[in-house]
Short mmCIF file of C-alpha atoms and ligand atoms in Angstrom, two decimals:
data_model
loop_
_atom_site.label_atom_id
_atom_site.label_comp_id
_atom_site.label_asym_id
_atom_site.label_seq_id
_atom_site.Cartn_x
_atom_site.Cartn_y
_atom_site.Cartn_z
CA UNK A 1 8.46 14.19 -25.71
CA UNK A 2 10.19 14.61 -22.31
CA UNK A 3 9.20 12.81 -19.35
CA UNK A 4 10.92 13.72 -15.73
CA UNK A 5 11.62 12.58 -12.08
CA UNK A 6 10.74 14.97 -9.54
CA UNK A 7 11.47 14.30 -5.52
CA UNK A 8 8.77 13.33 -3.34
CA UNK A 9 7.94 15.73 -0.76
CA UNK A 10 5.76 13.52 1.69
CA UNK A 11 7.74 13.10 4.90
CA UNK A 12 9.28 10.23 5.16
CA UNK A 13 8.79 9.09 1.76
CA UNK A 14 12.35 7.73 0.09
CA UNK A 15 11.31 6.28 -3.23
CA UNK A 16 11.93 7.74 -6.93
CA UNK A 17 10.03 6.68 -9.66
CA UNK A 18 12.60 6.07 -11.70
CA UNK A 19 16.23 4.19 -11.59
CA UNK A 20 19.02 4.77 -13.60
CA UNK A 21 18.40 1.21 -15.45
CA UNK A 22 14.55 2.27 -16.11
CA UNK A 23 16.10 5.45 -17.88
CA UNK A 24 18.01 3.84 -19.92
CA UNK A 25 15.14 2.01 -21.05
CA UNK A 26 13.15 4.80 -21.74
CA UNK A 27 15.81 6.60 -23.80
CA UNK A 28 15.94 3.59 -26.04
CA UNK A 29 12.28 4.03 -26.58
CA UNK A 30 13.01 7.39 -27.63
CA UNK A 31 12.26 9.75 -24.99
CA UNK A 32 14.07 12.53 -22.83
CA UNK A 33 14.43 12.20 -19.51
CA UNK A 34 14.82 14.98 -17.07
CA UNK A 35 16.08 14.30 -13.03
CA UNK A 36 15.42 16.77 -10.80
CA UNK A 37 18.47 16.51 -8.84
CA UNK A 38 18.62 15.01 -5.40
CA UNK A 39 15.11 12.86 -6.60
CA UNK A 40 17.25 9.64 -6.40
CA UNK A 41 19.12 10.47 -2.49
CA UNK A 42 16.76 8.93 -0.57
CA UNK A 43 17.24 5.24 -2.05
CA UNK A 44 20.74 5.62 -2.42
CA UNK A 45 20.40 6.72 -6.23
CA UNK A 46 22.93 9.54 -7.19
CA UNK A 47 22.35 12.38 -9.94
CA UNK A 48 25.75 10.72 -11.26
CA UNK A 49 24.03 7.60 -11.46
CA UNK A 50 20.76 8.77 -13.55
CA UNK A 51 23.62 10.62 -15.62
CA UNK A 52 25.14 8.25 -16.35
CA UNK A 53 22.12 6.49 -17.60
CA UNK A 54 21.41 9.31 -20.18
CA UNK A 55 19.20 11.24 -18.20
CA UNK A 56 19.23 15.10 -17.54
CA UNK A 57 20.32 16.36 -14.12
CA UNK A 58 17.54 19.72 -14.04
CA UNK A 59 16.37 21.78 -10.86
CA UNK A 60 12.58 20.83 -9.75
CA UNK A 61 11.24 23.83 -12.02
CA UNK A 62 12.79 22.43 -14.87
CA UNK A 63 11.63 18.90 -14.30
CA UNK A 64 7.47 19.92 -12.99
CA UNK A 65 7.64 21.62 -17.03
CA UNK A 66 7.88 18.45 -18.64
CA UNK A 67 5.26 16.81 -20.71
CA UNK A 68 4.87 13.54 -18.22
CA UNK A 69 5.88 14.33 -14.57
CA UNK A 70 6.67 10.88 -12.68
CA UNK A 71 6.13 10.32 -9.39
CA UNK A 72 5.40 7.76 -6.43
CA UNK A 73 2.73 9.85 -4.22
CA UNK A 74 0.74 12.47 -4.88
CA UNK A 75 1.66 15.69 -5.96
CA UNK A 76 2.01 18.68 -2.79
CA UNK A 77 -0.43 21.90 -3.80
CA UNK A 78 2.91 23.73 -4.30
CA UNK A 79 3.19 21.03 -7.36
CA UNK A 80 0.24 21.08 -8.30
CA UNK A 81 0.03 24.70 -8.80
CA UNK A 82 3.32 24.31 -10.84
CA UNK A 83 1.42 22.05 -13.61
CA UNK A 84 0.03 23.62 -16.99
CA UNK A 85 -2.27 22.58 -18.80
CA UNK A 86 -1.62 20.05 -21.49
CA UNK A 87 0.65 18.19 -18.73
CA UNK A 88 0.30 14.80 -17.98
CA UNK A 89 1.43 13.43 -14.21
CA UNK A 90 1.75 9.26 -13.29
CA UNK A 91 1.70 8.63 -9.82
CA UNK A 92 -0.19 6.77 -7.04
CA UNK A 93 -2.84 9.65 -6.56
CA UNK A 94 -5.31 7.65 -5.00
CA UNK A 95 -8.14 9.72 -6.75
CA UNK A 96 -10.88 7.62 -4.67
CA UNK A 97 -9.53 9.00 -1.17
CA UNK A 98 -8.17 12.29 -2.51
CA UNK A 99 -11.08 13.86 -4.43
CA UNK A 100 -10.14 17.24 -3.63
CA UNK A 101 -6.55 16.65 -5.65
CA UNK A 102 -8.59 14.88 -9.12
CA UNK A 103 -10.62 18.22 -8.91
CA UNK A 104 -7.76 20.68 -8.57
CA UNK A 105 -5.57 18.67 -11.57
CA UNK A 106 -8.60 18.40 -13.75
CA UNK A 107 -8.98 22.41 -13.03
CA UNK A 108 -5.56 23.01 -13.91
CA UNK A 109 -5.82 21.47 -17.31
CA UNK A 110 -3.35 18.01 -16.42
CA UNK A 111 -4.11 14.57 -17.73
CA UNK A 112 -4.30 12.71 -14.32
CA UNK A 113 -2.68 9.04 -14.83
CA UNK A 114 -2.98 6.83 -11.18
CA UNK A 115 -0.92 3.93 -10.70
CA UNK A 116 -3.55 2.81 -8.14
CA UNK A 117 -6.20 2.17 -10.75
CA UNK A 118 -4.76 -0.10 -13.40
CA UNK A 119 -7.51 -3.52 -13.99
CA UNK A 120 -5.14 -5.40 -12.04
CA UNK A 121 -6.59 -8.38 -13.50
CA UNK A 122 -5.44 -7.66 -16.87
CA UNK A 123 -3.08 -10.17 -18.14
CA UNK A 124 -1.16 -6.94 -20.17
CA UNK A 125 -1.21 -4.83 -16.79
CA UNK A 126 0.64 -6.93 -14.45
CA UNK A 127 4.29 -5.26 -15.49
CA UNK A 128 2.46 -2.35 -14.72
CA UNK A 129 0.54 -3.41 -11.20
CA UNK A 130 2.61 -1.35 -8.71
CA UNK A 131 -0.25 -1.68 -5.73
CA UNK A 132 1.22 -5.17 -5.62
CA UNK A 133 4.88 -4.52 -6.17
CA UNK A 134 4.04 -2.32 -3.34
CA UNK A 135 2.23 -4.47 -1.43
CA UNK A 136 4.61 -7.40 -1.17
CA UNK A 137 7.43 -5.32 0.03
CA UNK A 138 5.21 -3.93 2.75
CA UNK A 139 4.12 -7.36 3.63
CA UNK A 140 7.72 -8.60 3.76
CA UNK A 141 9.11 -5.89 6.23
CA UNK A 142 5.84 -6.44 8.10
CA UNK A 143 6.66 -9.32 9.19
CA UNK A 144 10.62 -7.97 9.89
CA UNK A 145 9.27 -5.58 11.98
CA UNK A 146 7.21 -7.66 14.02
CA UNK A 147 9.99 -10.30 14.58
CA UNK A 148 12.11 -7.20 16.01
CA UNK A 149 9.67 -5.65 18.12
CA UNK A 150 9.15 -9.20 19.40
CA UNK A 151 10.89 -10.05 22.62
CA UNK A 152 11.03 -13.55 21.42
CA UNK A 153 12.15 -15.95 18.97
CA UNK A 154 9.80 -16.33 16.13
CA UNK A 155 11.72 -20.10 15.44
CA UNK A 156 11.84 -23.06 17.45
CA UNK A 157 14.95 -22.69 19.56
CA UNK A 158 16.97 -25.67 21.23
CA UNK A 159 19.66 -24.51 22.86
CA UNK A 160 21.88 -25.44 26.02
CA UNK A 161 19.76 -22.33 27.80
CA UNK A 162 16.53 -24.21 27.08
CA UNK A 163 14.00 -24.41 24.49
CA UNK A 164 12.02 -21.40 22.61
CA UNK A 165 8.81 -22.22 21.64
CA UNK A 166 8.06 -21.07 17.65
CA UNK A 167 6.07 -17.61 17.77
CA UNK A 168 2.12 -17.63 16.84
CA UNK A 169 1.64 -15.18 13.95
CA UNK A 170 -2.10 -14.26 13.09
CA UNK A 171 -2.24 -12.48 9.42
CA UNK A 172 -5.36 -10.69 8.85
CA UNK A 173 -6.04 -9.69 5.40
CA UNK A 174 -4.94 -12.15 2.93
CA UNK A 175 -3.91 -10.22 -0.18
CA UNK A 176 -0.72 -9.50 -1.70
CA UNK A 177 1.01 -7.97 1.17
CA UNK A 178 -0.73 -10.80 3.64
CA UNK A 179 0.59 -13.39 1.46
CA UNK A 180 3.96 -12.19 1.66
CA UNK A 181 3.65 -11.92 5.36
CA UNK A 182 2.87 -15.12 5.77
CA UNK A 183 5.91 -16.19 3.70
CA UNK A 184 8.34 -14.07 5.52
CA UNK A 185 6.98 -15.41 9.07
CA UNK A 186 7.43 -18.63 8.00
CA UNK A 187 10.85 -18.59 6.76
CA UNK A 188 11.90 -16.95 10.16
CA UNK A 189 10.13 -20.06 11.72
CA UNK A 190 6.89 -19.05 13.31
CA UNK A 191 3.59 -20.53 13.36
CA UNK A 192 1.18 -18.86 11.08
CA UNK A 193 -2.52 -18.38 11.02
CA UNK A 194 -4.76 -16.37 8.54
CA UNK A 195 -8.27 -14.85 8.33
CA UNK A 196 -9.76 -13.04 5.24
CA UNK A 197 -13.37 -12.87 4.21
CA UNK A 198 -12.55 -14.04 0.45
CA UNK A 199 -13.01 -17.73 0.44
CA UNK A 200 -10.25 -18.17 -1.93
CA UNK A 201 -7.91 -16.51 0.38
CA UNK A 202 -8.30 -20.42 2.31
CA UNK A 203 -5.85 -22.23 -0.49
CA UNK A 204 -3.83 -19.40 -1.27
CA UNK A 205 -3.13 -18.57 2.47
CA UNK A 206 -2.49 -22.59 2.95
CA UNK A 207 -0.22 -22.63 -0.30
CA UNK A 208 2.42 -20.59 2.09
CA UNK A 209 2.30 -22.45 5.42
CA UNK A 210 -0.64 -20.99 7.12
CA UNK A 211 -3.07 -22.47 8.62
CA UNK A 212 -6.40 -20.76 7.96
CA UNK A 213 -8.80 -19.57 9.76
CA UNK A 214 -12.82 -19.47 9.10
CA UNK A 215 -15.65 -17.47 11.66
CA UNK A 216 -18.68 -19.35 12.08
CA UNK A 217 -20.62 -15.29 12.16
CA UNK A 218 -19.25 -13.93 9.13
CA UNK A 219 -20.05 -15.64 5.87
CA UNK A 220 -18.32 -14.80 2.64
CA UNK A 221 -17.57 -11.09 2.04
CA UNK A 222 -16.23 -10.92 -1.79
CA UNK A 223 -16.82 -7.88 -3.76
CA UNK A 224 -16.13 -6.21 -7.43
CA UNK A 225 -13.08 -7.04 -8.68
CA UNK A 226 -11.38 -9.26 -6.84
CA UNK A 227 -11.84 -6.95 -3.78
CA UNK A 228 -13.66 -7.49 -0.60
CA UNK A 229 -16.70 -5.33 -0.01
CA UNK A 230 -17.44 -3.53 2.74
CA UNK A 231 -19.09 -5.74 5.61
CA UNK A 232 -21.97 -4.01 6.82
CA UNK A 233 -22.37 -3.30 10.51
CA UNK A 234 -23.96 -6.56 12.01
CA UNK A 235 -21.14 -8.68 10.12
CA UNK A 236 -18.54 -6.66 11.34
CA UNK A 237 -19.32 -6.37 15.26
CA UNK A 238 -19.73 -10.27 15.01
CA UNK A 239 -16.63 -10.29 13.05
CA UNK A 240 -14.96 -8.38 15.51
CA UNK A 241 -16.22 -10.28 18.79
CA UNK A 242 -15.30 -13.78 17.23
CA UNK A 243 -11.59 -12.26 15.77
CA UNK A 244 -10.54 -11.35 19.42
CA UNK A 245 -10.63 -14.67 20.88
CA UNK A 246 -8.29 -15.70 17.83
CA UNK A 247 -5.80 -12.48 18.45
CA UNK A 248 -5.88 -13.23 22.21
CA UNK A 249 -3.54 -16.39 21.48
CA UNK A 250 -1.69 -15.24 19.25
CA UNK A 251 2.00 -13.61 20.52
CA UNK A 252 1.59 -10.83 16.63
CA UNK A 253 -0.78 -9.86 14.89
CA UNK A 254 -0.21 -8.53 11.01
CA UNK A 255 -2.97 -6.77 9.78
CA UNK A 256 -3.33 -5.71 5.99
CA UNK A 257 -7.12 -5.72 5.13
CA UNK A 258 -8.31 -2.98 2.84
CA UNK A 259 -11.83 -2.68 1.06
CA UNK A 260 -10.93 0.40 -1.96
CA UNK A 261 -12.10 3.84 -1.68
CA UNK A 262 -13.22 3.24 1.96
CA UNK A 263 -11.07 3.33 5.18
CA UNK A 264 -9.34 -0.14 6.28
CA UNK A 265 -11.94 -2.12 8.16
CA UNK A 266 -11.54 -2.21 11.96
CA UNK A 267 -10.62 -5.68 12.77
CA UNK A 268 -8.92 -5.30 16.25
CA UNK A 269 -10.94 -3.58 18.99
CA UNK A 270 -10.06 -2.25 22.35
CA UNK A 271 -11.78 -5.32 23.74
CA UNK A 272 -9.30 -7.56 21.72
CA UNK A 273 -6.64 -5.36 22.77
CA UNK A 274 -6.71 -6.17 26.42
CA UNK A 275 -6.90 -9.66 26.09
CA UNK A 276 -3.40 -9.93 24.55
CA UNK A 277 -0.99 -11.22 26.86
CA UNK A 278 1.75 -8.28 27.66
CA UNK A 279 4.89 -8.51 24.91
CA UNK A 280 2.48 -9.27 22.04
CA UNK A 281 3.14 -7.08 19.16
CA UNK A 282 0.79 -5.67 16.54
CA UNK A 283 1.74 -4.63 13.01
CA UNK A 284 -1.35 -2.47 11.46
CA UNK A 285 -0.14 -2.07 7.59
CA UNK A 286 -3.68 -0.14 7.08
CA UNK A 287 -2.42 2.73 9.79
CA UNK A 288 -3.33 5.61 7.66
CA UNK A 289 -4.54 9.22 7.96
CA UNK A 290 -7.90 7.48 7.91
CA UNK A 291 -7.90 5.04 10.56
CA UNK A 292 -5.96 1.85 10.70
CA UNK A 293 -6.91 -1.84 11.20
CA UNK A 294 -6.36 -1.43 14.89
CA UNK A 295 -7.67 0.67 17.47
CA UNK A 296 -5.62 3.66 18.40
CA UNK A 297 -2.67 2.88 15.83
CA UNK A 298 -0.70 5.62 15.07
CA UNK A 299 0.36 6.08 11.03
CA UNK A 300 4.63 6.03 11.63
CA UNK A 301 4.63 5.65 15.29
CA UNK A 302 5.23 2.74 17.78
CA UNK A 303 2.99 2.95 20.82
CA UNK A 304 2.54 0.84 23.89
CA UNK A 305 -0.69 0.16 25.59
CA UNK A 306 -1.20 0.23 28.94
CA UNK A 307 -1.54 -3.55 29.04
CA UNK A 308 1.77 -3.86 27.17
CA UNK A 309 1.12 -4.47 23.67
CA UNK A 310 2.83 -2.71 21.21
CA UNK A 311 1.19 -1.39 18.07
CA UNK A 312 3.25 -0.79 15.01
CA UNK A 313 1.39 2.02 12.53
CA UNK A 314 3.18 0.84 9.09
CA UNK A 315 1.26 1.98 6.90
CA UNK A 316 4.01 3.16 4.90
CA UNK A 317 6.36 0.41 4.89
CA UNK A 318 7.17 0.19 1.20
CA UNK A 319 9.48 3.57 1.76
CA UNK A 320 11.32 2.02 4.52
CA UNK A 321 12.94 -0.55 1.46
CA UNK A 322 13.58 2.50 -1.12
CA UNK A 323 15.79 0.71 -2.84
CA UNK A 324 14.00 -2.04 -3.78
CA UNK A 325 10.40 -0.31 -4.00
CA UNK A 326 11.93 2.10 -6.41
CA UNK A 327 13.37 -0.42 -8.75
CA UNK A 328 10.45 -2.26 -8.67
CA UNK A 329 7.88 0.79 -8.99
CA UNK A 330 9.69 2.43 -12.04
CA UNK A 331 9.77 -0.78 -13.64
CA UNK A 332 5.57 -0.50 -13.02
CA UNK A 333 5.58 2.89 -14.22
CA UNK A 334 7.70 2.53 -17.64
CA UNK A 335 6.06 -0.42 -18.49
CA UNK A 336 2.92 1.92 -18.16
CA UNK A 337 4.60 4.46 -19.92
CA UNK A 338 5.85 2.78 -22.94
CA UNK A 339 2.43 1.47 -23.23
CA UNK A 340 1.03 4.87 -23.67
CA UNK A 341 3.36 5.89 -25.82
CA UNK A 342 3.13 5.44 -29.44
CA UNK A 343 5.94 7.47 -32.04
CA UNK A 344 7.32 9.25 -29.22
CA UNK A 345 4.43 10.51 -28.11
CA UNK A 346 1.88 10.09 -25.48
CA UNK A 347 -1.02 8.33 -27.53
CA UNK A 348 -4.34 8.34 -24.46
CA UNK A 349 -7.17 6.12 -26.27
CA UNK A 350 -10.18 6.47 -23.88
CA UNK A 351 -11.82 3.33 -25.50
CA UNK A 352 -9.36 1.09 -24.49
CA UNK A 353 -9.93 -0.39 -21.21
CA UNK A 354 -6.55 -0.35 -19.24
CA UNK A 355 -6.05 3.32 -20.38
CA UNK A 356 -10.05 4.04 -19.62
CA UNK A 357 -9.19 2.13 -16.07
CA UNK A 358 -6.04 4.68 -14.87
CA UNK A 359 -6.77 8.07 -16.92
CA UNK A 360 -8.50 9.93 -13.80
CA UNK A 361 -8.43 13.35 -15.50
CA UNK A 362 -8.09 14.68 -19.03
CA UNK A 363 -9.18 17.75 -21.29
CA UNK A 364 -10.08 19.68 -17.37
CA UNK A 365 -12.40 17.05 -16.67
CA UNK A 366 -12.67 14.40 -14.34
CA UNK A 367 -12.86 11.67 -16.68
CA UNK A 368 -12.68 7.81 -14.77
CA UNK A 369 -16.19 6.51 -14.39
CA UNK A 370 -15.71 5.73 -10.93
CA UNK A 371 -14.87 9.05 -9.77
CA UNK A 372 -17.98 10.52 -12.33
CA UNK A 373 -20.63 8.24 -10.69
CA UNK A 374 -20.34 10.30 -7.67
CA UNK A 375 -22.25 13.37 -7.25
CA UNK A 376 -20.91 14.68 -4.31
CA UNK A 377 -16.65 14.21 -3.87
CA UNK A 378 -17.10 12.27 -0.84
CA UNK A 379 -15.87 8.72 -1.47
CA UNK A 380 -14.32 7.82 1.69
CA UNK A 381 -17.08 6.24 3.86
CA UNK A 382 -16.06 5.56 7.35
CA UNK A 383 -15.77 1.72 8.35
CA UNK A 384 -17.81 3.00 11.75
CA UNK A 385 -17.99 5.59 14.44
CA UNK A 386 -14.28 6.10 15.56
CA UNK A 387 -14.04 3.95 18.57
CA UNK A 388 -12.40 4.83 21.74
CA UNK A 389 -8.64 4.83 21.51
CA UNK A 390 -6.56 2.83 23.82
CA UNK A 391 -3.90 5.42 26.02
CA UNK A 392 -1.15 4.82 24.24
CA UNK A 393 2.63 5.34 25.87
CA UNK A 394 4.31 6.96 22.99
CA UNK A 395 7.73 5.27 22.13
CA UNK A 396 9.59 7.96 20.58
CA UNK A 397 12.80 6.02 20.24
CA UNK A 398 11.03 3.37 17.71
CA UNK A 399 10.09 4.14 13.77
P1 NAD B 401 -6.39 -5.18 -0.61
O1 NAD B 401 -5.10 -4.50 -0.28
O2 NAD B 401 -7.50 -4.41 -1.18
O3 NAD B 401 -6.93 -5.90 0.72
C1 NAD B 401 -6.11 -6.78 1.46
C2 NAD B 401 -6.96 -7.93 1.93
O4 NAD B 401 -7.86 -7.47 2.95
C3 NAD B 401 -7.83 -8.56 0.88
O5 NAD B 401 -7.44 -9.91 0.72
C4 NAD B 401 -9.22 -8.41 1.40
O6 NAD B 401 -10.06 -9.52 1.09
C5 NAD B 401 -8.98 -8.30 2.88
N1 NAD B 401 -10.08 -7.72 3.67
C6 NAD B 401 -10.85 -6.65 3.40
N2 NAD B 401 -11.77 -6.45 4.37
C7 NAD B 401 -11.55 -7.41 5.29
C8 NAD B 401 -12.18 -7.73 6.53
N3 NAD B 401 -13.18 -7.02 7.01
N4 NAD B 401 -11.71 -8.78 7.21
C9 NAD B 401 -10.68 -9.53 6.74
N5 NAD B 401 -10.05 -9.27 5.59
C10 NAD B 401 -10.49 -8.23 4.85
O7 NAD B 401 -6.12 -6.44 -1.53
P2 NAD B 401 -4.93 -6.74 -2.55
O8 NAD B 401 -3.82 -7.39 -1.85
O9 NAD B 401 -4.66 -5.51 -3.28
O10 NAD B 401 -5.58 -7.82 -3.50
C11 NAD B 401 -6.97 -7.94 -3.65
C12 NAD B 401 -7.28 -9.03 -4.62
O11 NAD B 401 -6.85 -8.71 -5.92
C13 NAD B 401 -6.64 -10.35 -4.30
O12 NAD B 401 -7.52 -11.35 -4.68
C14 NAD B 401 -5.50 -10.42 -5.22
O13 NAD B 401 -5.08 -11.73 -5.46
C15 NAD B 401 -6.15 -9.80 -6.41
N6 NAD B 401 -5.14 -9.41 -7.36
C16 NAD B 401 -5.22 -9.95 -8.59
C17 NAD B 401 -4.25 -9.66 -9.48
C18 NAD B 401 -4.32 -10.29 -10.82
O14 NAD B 401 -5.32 -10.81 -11.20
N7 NAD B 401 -3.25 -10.25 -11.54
C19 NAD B 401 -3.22 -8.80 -9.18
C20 NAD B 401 -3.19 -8.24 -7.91
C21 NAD B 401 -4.18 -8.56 -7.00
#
């Protein structure tokens, strides 16, 4: 069996599924690997490189006719009208937001394997959990970005010139990547608070120096799997109203929260906006296609509103670290890999429940039960109306 590498084609989007080292490992287990070439460039990965590691060096044609196509995203049409049937392609496909692509691969006859789905609470699945491999990179440069659109220190600062008081950093969304946040604004010396509607978000968030934060108007808000659910509209206007007094005194903002399947909750409003003092920075890790965690953030731009805050949309911060989110996603994907494999071969056994939990498509059906249950492809439910953007002044010169 071979298994291949092709380059991502989102913009902006400079990860590889595999390293060199990850091929090596692969080829021990007894299977070919196929590059296409250039698929490493982005994170500094040459063709030499996964060469030298034993793979082949092919042109993208070559590599989208393997048996197992790796990748990071999700595939372009143009890719996915490459596929045959009988192929099988790993990636984070995000089947629950992108119904439209399960349909097309299911139609085209390819076994559908998402990275985004593995039972995360699996002991066997954590080598293979690449949300949160993912996630704690994001959170990490979060926090990096923040401290360097701030116009302040984040530490305590006694100097000759005077004294810097420590920044205020409010995390909102205490998962992986709001953990990791926290721990990064920390070690650069700021003062940290955090808000999350799990209850056992309070320890963990206190385990890494932050001090947490609990609304009297919203009461607990866990959901299936670990997840938060969905607050319904009552919980989250109150949440809302009480979170802006918080955001007002704080000098950033991080904001990671994320209920699956459904766009990222709205947790700063306009209202909370404008009663940030000017120079405050917001980082909005749930800036997406679908709305963000702030109002009027803009996926991969930098705005400033007209009261002087600037919004970050970083949605997509694990491909500013390519490097290191490639090393650590292929080591997610061949530990995946080389559990589906059995004698060389890929081995897909339905009844057993990590498989059962990331197959999305197979025999040119949708297949997961999640994606099954619903009638009518239309999983994303919006958070609420869209609210009024804030007028943003467009910073072209920032990422
Ligand atoms: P996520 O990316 O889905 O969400 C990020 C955070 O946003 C979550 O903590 C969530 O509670 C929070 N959130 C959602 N709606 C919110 C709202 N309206 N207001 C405030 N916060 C809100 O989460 P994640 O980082 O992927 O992790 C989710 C859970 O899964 C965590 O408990 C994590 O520890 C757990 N997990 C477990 C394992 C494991 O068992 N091995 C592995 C990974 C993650």
């Amino acid at each position: 069996m071979n298994v291949s590498v092709v380059k991502e084609t989102a913009p902006g989007e400079r990860r590889v599924a595999l390293v060199p080292e990850a091929v090596a490992k692969l080829r021990t287990a007894g299977l070919e690997v196929l590059v296409e070439s250039g698929a490493g460039d982005g994170a500094w990965f040459t063709d030499d490189s996964y060469a030298e590691a034993g793979a082949s060096v092919v042109r993208r044609a070559d590599a989208l006719a393997a048996d197992v196509v790796l990748m990071v995203g999700r595939p372009d049409a143009a890719t996915v009208s490459a596929l045959r049937s009988g192929q099988a392609i790993v990636g984070l496909l995000s089947p629950l937001t992108d119904p439209d692509l399960t349909s097309s691969l299911a139609a085209a006859g390819v076994t559908a394997i998402s990275m985004d789905m593995i039972p995360r609470t699996l002991p066997r699945a954590q080598p293979m959990d690449a949300l949160s491999s993912q996630a704690n990179i994001a959170g990490y440069k979060a926090a990096l970005v923040a401290a360097t659109e701030f116009g302040r220190f984040f530490p305590l600062l006694i100097t000759a010139a005077g004294t810097a008081r420590p920044a205020r950093v409010l995390v909102l969304g205490v998962g992986v990547a709001g953990l990791q946040a926290i721990g990064t604004a920390r070690r650069l010396g700021a003062l940290v608070s955090a808000y999350d509607v799990r209850p056992e978000t309070r320890t963990e968030a206190e385990s890494v120096g932050a001090t947490f934060i609990e609304l009297s108007s919203v009461g607990p808000a866990g959901g299936e799997g670990g997840y938060a659910r969905a607050l319904t509209d009552d919980e989250r206007m109150a949440q809302q109203q009480e979170l802006a007094a918080h955001i007002a005194r704080h000098d950033v903002v991080i904001t990671t929260a994320q209920v699956p399947g459904r766009r990222p909750p709205l947790l700063v409003t306009d209202d909370a906006l404008k009663a940030m003092a000017a120079g405050s920075v917001i980082v909005d890790m749930g800036a997406s296609a679908l709305g963000g965690n702030v109002v009027g953030s803009v996926p991969g731009q930098t705005i400033v509103t007209e009261h002087g805050v600037t919004i970050v949309g970083a949605g997509a911060l694990p491909a500013s670290m390519p490097a290191a989110a490639s090393a650590m996603y292929a080591r997610n994907v061949s530990a995946l890999l080389l559990y589906l494999v059995k004698d060389g071969e890929l081995a897909l056994d339905p009844a057993d429940e990590l498989q059962a939990g990331v197959i999305v498509t197979a025999g040119g059906a949708v297949v997961h039960p999640a994606l099954r249950e619903q009638e009518a492809p239309t999983p994303v439910l919006p958070e609420e109306d869209e609210p009024t953007p804030v007028q943003p002044e467009e910073r072209a010169d920032r990422p």
